[in-house]
Structure formats: structure tokens, C-alpha cells
Short mmCIF file of C-alpha atoms in Angstrom, two decimals:
data_model
loop_
_atom_site.label_atom_id
_atom_site.label_comp_id
_atom_site.label_asym_id
_atom_site.label_seq_id
_atom_site.Cartn_x
_atom_site.Cartn_y
_atom_site.Cartn_z
CA MET A 1 -37.85 -66.07 10.55
CA ALA A 2 -38.13 -62.98 12.70
CA PHE A 3 -36.07 -63.01 15.84
CA PRO A 4 -38.00 -62.14 19.00
CA GLU A 5 -37.46 -58.63 20.29
CA PRO A 6 -34.95 -58.53 23.15
CA LYS A 7 -36.71 -58.22 26.46
CA PRO A 8 -36.44 -54.71 27.88
CA ARG A 9 -34.13 -54.52 30.86
CA PRO A 10 -36.00 -54.77 34.13
CA PRO A 11 -36.04 -51.40 35.86
CA GLU A 12 -33.19 -50.86 38.27
CA LEU A 13 -33.73 -48.80 41.39
CA PRO A 14 -31.16 -46.30 42.63
CA GLN A 15 -29.97 -47.76 45.93
CA LYS A 16 -26.21 -47.27 45.90
CA ARG A 17 -25.10 -44.02 47.52
CA LEU A 18 -22.51 -42.40 45.25
CA LYS A 19 -22.02 -39.00 46.80
CA THR A 20 -23.09 -36.85 49.69
CA LEU A 21 -23.04 -33.10 49.11
CA ASP A 22 -22.64 -31.00 52.23
CA CYS A 23 -24.44 -28.02 50.82
CA GLY A 24 -23.43 -25.41 53.40
CA GLN A 25 -26.68 -23.47 53.12
CA GLY A 26 -28.56 -24.40 56.27
CA ALA A 27 -31.40 -26.88 55.81
CA VAL A 28 -31.92 -27.94 52.20
CA ARG A 29 -35.60 -27.23 51.53
CA ALA A 30 -35.67 -28.67 48.00
CA VAL A 31 -33.42 -30.40 45.49
CA ARG A 32 -34.21 -30.28 41.75
CA PHE A 33 -32.57 -31.67 38.61
CA ASN A 34 -32.17 -29.42 35.59
CA VAL A 35 -33.89 -30.39 32.34
CA ASP A 36 -31.28 -32.94 31.15
CA GLY A 37 -30.28 -34.26 34.57
CA ASN A 38 -26.64 -33.15 34.39
CA TYR A 39 -26.95 -30.53 37.13
CA CYS A 40 -29.04 -29.94 40.20
CA LEU A 41 -30.30 -27.02 42.28
CA THR A 42 -30.47 -26.91 46.05
CA CYS A 43 -32.69 -24.45 47.93
CA GLY A 44 -31.33 -23.35 51.30
CA SER A 45 -32.79 -22.03 54.52
CA ASP A 46 -29.88 -19.52 54.46
CA LYS A 47 -31.56 -17.63 51.53
CA THR A 48 -29.24 -19.07 48.85
CA LEU A 49 -29.79 -21.19 45.77
CA LYS A 50 -26.87 -23.38 44.62
CA LEU A 51 -26.08 -25.11 41.33
CA TRP A 52 -24.12 -28.40 41.44
CA ASN A 53 -22.80 -31.21 39.35
CA PRO A 54 -24.13 -33.92 41.66
CA LEU A 55 -22.17 -36.89 40.30
CA ARG A 56 -18.89 -35.04 40.69
CA GLY A 57 -20.00 -33.32 43.87
CA THR A 58 -18.86 -29.92 42.61
CA LEU A 59 -20.47 -26.58 43.39
CA LEU A 60 -20.78 -24.48 40.22
CA ARG A 61 -22.47 -21.29 41.42
CA THR A 62 -24.30 -19.69 44.33
CA TYR A 63 -27.30 -17.41 43.71
CA SER A 64 -28.01 -14.79 46.40
CA GLY A 65 -30.94 -12.40 46.28
CA HIS A 66 -33.81 -13.85 48.30
CA GLY A 67 -34.65 -12.18 51.60
CA TYR A 68 -35.65 -15.38 53.37
CA GLU A 69 -35.33 -19.14 52.90
CA VAL A 70 -35.64 -20.51 49.36
CA LEU A 71 -38.38 -23.13 49.10
CA ASP A 72 -38.39 -24.22 45.45
CA ALA A 73 -36.54 -23.67 42.18
CA ALA A 74 -36.62 -24.78 38.56
CA GLY A 75 -34.43 -24.53 35.49
CA SER A 76 -35.46 -23.46 31.99
CA PHE A 77 -35.51 -25.84 29.01
CA ASP A 78 -32.31 -24.29 27.57
CA ASN A 79 -30.44 -24.10 30.91
CA SER A 80 -30.04 -20.33 30.56
CA SER A 81 -32.42 -19.26 33.34
CA LEU A 82 -33.55 -20.31 36.80
CA CYS A 83 -36.61 -19.37 38.78
CA SER A 84 -37.07 -19.64 42.52
CA GLY A 85 -39.58 -18.81 45.23
CA GLY A 86 -39.37 -18.55 48.96
CA GLY A 87 -40.37 -17.30 52.35
CA ASP A 88 -39.90 -13.67 51.33
CA LYS A 89 -43.05 -13.99 49.11
CA ALA A 90 -40.90 -13.19 46.05
CA VAL A 91 -40.45 -15.05 42.76
CA VAL A 92 -36.98 -14.52 41.29
CA LEU A 93 -35.77 -15.00 37.71
CA TRP A 94 -32.01 -15.62 37.51
CA ASP A 95 -29.42 -15.64 34.75
CA VAL A 96 -27.58 -18.95 35.16
CA ALA A 97 -24.23 -17.85 33.73
CA SER A 98 -23.80 -14.55 35.55
CA GLY A 99 -25.62 -15.48 38.75
CA GLN A 100 -27.49 -12.17 38.60
CA VAL A 101 -31.14 -11.49 39.42
CA VAL A 102 -32.92 -10.64 36.15
CA ARG A 103 -36.36 -9.93 37.64
CA LYS A 104 -37.93 -10.10 41.07
CA PHE A 105 -41.71 -10.54 40.99
CA ARG A 106 -43.73 -9.45 44.01
CA GLY A 107 -47.44 -9.87 44.54
CA HIS A 108 -47.98 -12.97 46.62
CA ALA A 109 -49.35 -12.34 50.12
CA GLY A 110 -47.51 -15.29 51.69
CA LYS A 111 -44.54 -17.58 51.17
CA VAL A 112 -44.09 -19.14 47.73
CA ASN A 113 -44.11 -22.94 47.99
CA THR A 114 -43.59 -23.92 44.39
CA VAL A 115 -42.33 -22.50 41.07
CA GLN A 116 -42.26 -23.78 37.48
CA PHE A 117 -41.43 -22.45 34.04
CA ASN A 118 -43.77 -23.05 31.14
CA GLU A 119 -42.23 -25.08 28.31
CA GLU A 120 -40.78 -22.06 26.48
CA ALA A 121 -39.55 -20.45 29.74
CA THR A 122 -41.47 -17.27 28.87
CA VAL A 123 -43.75 -17.54 31.92
CA ILE A 124 -43.08 -18.50 35.55
CA LEU A 125 -45.96 -20.04 37.51
CA SER A 126 -45.79 -19.74 41.28
CA GLY A 127 -48.00 -21.33 43.94
CA SER A 128 -48.29 -19.77 47.37
CA ILE A 129 -49.63 -20.27 50.85
CA ASP A 130 -51.92 -17.32 49.92
CA SER A 131 -54.11 -19.82 47.93
CA SER A 132 -53.19 -18.43 44.52
CA ILE A 133 -51.17 -19.41 41.47
CA ARG A 134 -49.68 -16.42 39.68
CA CYS A 135 -48.29 -16.36 36.15
CA TRP A 136 -45.41 -13.94 35.54
CA ASP A 137 -44.21 -12.86 32.09
CA CYS A 138 -40.41 -13.16 32.02
CA ARG A 139 -40.08 -10.81 29.03
CA SER A 140 -42.35 -7.99 30.18
CA ARG A 141 -41.37 -5.14 32.48
CA ARG A 142 -44.83 -5.15 34.01
CA PRO A 143 -44.70 -5.81 37.75
CA GLU A 144 -48.09 -7.53 38.04
CA PRO A 145 -48.87 -11.13 37.03
CA VAL A 146 -50.39 -11.72 33.60
CA GLN A 147 -52.87 -14.15 35.17
CA THR A 148 -53.92 -15.27 38.64
CA LEU A 149 -55.57 -18.62 39.31
CA ASP A 150 -57.36 -18.31 42.64
CA GLU A 151 -59.73 -21.30 42.74
CA ALA A 152 -57.90 -22.96 45.67
CA ARG A 153 -59.53 -22.48 49.06
CA ASP A 154 -56.27 -22.95 50.96
CA GLY A 155 -52.54 -22.80 50.30
CA VAL A 156 -51.14 -24.12 47.01
CA SER A 157 -48.45 -26.67 47.78
CA SER A 158 -47.53 -27.97 44.33
CA VAL A 159 -47.68 -26.76 40.72
CA LYS A 160 -46.58 -28.71 37.64
CA VAL A 161 -46.80 -27.64 33.98
CA SER A 162 -47.14 -29.57 30.72
CA ASP A 163 -47.33 -28.08 27.24
CA HIS A 164 -51.00 -27.13 27.70
CA GLU A 165 -51.89 -27.90 31.31
CA VAL A 166 -51.30 -26.68 34.83
CA LEU A 167 -51.59 -29.25 37.62
CA ALA A 168 -52.00 -27.86 41.14
CA GLY A 169 -52.30 -29.45 44.56
CA SER A 170 -53.72 -27.56 47.52
CA VAL A 171 -54.02 -27.90 51.27
CA ASP A 172 -57.79 -27.75 50.64
CA GLY A 173 -57.56 -31.42 49.56
CA ARG A 174 -58.20 -30.85 45.86
CA VAL A 175 -56.09 -31.49 42.77
CA ARG A 176 -56.93 -29.00 40.03
CA ARG A 177 -55.96 -29.36 36.39
CA TYR A 178 -56.28 -26.34 34.16
CA ASP A 179 -56.51 -27.28 30.48
CA LEU A 180 -55.26 -24.12 28.78
CA ARG A 181 -56.21 -25.29 25.26
CA MET A 182 -59.81 -26.00 26.20
CA GLY A 183 -60.08 -23.25 28.79
CA GLN A 184 -61.41 -25.77 31.32
CA LEU A 185 -60.78 -26.59 34.96
CA PHE A 186 -60.98 -30.17 36.25
CA SER A 187 -60.97 -30.82 39.99
CA ASP A 188 -60.56 -34.06 41.97
CA TYR A 189 -61.23 -34.23 45.70
CA VAL A 190 -58.71 -36.28 47.67
CA GLY A 191 -59.83 -35.08 51.08
CA SER A 192 -56.50 -34.82 52.88
CA PRO A 193 -54.19 -31.81 52.47
CA ILE A 194 -52.09 -32.34 49.34
CA THR A 195 -48.32 -32.00 49.63
CA CYS A 196 -47.17 -32.84 46.09
CA THR A 197 -48.63 -33.68 42.72
CA CYS A 198 -47.06 -34.56 39.37
CA PHE A 199 -47.76 -35.92 35.90
CA SER A 200 -46.62 -39.39 34.90
CA ARG A 201 -43.92 -39.26 32.24
CA ASP A 202 -46.37 -40.54 29.62
CA GLY A 203 -48.84 -37.77 30.52
CA GLN A 204 -51.72 -40.19 31.17
CA CYS A 205 -51.84 -40.11 34.96
CA THR A 206 -51.36 -37.82 37.92
CA LEU A 207 -49.70 -38.79 41.19
CA VAL A 208 -50.88 -37.10 44.38
CA SER A 209 -49.40 -37.29 47.88
CA SER A 210 -51.28 -36.10 50.92
CA LEU A 211 -51.01 -35.84 54.70
CA ASP A 212 -52.85 -39.12 55.31
CA SER A 213 -49.59 -40.93 54.46
CA THR A 214 -51.05 -42.08 51.15
CA LEU A 215 -50.13 -41.59 47.51
CA ARG A 216 -52.84 -41.90 44.88
CA LEU A 217 -52.48 -42.48 41.16
CA LEU A 218 -55.35 -40.94 39.21
CA ASP A 219 -56.35 -41.23 35.58
CA LYS A 220 -55.68 -37.70 34.35
CA ASP A 221 -58.76 -37.46 32.14
CA THR A 222 -61.39 -39.25 34.23
CA GLY A 223 -60.07 -38.77 37.78
CA GLU A 224 -60.48 -42.52 38.36
CA LEU A 225 -58.36 -43.89 41.21
CA LEU A 226 -55.89 -46.30 39.61
CA GLY A 227 -53.75 -47.13 42.63
CA GLU A 228 -52.97 -46.34 46.26
CA TYR A 229 -49.52 -46.58 47.83
CA LYS A 230 -48.91 -46.73 51.59
CA GLY A 231 -46.21 -47.61 54.10
CA HIS A 232 -44.33 -44.31 54.32
CA LYS A 233 -45.00 -41.58 56.87
CA ASN A 234 -46.28 -38.16 55.77
CA GLN A 235 -48.43 -36.42 58.35
CA GLU A 236 -46.97 -32.96 58.87
CA TYR A 237 -44.42 -31.93 56.24
CA LYS A 238 -44.65 -30.96 52.56
CA LEU A 239 -42.78 -33.89 51.00
CA ASP A 240 -42.01 -34.68 47.36
CA CYS A 241 -43.24 -37.62 45.33
CA CYS A 242 -42.57 -38.60 41.71
CA LEU A 243 -42.47 -41.45 39.23
CA SER A 244 -39.27 -43.22 38.18
CA GLU A 245 -37.72 -42.41 34.82
CA ARG A 246 -39.71 -45.13 33.00
CA ASP A 247 -42.99 -44.79 34.96
CA THR A 248 -42.41 -48.22 36.53
CA HIS A 249 -42.27 -47.11 40.17
CA VAL A 250 -43.91 -44.58 42.44
CA VAL A 251 -41.37 -42.81 44.66
CA SER A 252 -41.93 -40.79 47.84
CA CYS A 253 -40.07 -39.08 50.64
CA SER A 254 -40.95 -40.09 54.18
CA GLU A 255 -40.77 -38.55 57.63
CA ASP A 256 -39.03 -41.68 58.99
CA GLY A 257 -35.76 -41.19 57.11
CA LYS A 258 -36.44 -43.41 54.09
CA VAL A 259 -37.42 -43.12 50.44
CA PHE A 260 -40.14 -45.56 49.42
CA PHE A 261 -40.47 -47.20 45.98
CA TRP A 262 -43.64 -49.02 45.00
CA ASP A 263 -44.32 -51.02 41.85
CA LEU A 264 -46.73 -48.75 39.98
CA VAL A 265 -48.95 -51.51 38.58
CA GLU A 266 -48.88 -54.00 41.46
CA GLY A 267 -48.97 -51.38 44.22
CA VAL A 268 -46.54 -53.41 46.34
CA LEU A 269 -43.56 -51.90 48.14
CA ALA A 270 -40.39 -52.64 46.15
CA LEU A 271 -37.81 -50.85 48.30
CA ALA A 272 -37.57 -48.74 51.43
CA LEU A 273 -34.24 -46.97 50.99
CA PRO A 274 -32.70 -45.80 54.29
CA VAL A 275 -31.31 -42.27 53.86
CA GLY A 276 -30.71 -41.22 57.48
CA SER A 277 -32.36 -40.48 60.80
CA GLY A 278 -34.25 -37.30 59.92
CA VAL A 279 -37.06 -36.37 57.57
CA VAL A 280 -36.31 -36.87 53.87
CA GLN A 281 -37.34 -33.34 52.96
CA SER A 282 -37.11 -33.47 49.17
CA LEU A 283 -36.22 -35.71 46.25
CA ALA A 284 -35.54 -35.44 42.54
CA TYR A 285 -35.48 -38.22 39.96
CA HIS A 286 -33.27 -38.06 36.89
CA PRO A 287 -35.29 -37.59 33.65
CA THR A 288 -33.79 -40.58 31.81
CA GLU A 289 -31.64 -42.67 34.18
CA PRO A 290 -32.07 -44.52 37.49
CA CYS A 291 -30.53 -41.72 39.50
CA LEU A 292 -32.09 -40.18 42.60
CA LEU A 293 -31.24 -37.14 44.69
CA THR A 294 -32.46 -36.88 48.28
CA ALA A 295 -32.27 -34.00 50.73
CA MET A 296 -31.98 -34.44 54.49
CA GLY A 297 -30.88 -31.75 56.89
CA GLY A 298 -28.08 -29.76 55.29
CA SER A 299 -26.96 -32.35 52.77
CA VAL A 300 -27.99 -33.99 49.50
CA GLN A 301 -27.36 -37.64 48.69
CA CYS A 302 -26.88 -38.92 45.14
CA TRP A 303 -28.00 -42.53 44.45
CA ARG A 304 -27.52 -44.81 41.45
CA GLU A 305 -28.40 -48.41 40.58
CA GLU A 306 -26.20 -51.16 42.07
CA ALA A 307 -24.50 -51.94 38.73
CA TYR A 308 -23.47 -48.33 38.15
CA GLU A 309 -19.76 -47.65 37.87
CA ALA A 310 -18.68 -44.03 38.13
CA GLU A 311 -16.75 -42.80 35.11
CA ASP A 312 -13.20 -41.59 35.62
CA GLY A 313 -13.29 -38.30 37.43
CA ALA A 314 -17.01 -38.55 38.20
CA GLY A 315 -16.64 -40.78 41.26
#
């Protein structure tokens, strides 16, 4: 007789505040996990980028080299490099260990809202208020981008990369997906200016947030609307959204000081997590665990599930 499979654990939501990092870099414009979730990056309005161990609350390194506030950053797959973009219109490639600027790419005509590495960390993709996405070769000495994607009719707010796709959200109200294998562009019209877009972890869906205080889940291949999520407030700021580590919940920042979690399938609000009295400017979800980072004002909050017990030295 075969024993029944054990039921998978129900998903746990991160709602216990473990740590608050006072980042000391002005307003924190973005917070991002590295590839394995052990470290995080914070982007400051004081022109610095900082690397932390968020569970311990320790600052590991400060990266200085931008001429204006840093708006986004990302880590490479092997943790050896960082990229960042900001209000100085520059895209910067950093060496993690030394803290030095490896390359500074210039070419955007306006502030850089979003940066991503490709999977091999050989190319940086940057999206700008100048309506373009530029692709920079990390290994070449050439100063110009190897490719420019300029289909957007207004600023590019969000860029995400899979192994063969680029997903871009624009203030023009369109989500564009570039299939690099097929050489095709797919476009879905949402109508409201888009603030953030991302792939589901299984790669089947895209999540889109926009300034009508609505998140939409779209079938990646057909563009079919699979779900709508409302209740949060997003009418004026570029706020992050994402899916939880097992694709069970849709997660969004809000301008009313909370982070909202909806059940992905049911569409119902599962949790409105109070963070503070300001705008929750940015969030990052751990790649494999129920761990959330939020940014408000000059600090970052680290959240875990209720049952989580900090290991010795990590609390």
C-alpha cells in the first residue's frame, strides 16, 4: 500500500519584523536581494549603494561613484559584480569585493529607473525615463550600447530579464516582452502608467502594477487577464510588486504605509502588513524563503514568518 504524499506546508507570510536597518544614506529608493537571498543592496538618495547582511543587520560595504541618487541595483549570478543606475543618467558596473567602479556607461538622456543583468552577467540592461532600454556589454571597452530598444512611447519604469526574454513596463501603459530567441516583440495594453512588472517564478505569467492602484496577472504567452488585485494605494509613485517565493501570493508596496498580500488564485486580500506611516517605497522577496524586505524613508525592515526563530548570532 502506498502511503499518501505528505501535504505541502501551507504558505507562510512574512509578518514578524526581525530587524530594522537604519541605512544612513538618505531616502532608500530601492532594496534588492542578491541571487541567493543572503545579502541585500540598498540604493540611497545620497548617491551611495550599500551591501548588507539583512538578517544580522550588518553593513558589509558602501559603493560610491554615482553623481546623483541611486534608483536601482542588481547583483550578478555569481555575486562578483553589481550594477546600478540613477539620477545621473549613468549605469555603473561594480566589483563587489573591492568596491571599485569597473565601468561607467553613459548614453541615456534621462535618469535610469531600472537595471538588470542578463543570466550570464555579460550584459546590463537599463531602462530610463528617456523611453529607451539600452544593453551594455560588460566585457567590451566600447562606450556605446550594443543594442537599444526604443519601442516605448514614454519612460521605461521596469525591466526584468529571463534566459531569453526581456519584460519591460512603461509609463505609456504598455507591457512589452521581447522574445530574443524568436526575435519577436509582444505588447499588452494596460492603459494606466506601469510602475513595475515581473515574471512569476514558474515563468508562465507576468505581474503588472500601475497607477490606477491595480495589479494585473497576465498569461505571458496570450496576454489573457488571469487576475486583478486591489485594495492598496498606488497613484503617484513608482512602487514595487512581486510574487512570493512559491508563487502563492501577489505582493505590493502601497502609498498608505502597508504591504499588501493577495492570494494569487482566489484574488482575495490575505494580509495588509503595516510597515509605518510613510510610503512603502520598495520591497524585495527572498528567492526561496518567506522573507521580505521593505524600504520606508531612510530605513529597511526585514520580515519573516511568525514561526521563524533567528539562529544564534543572526537575531
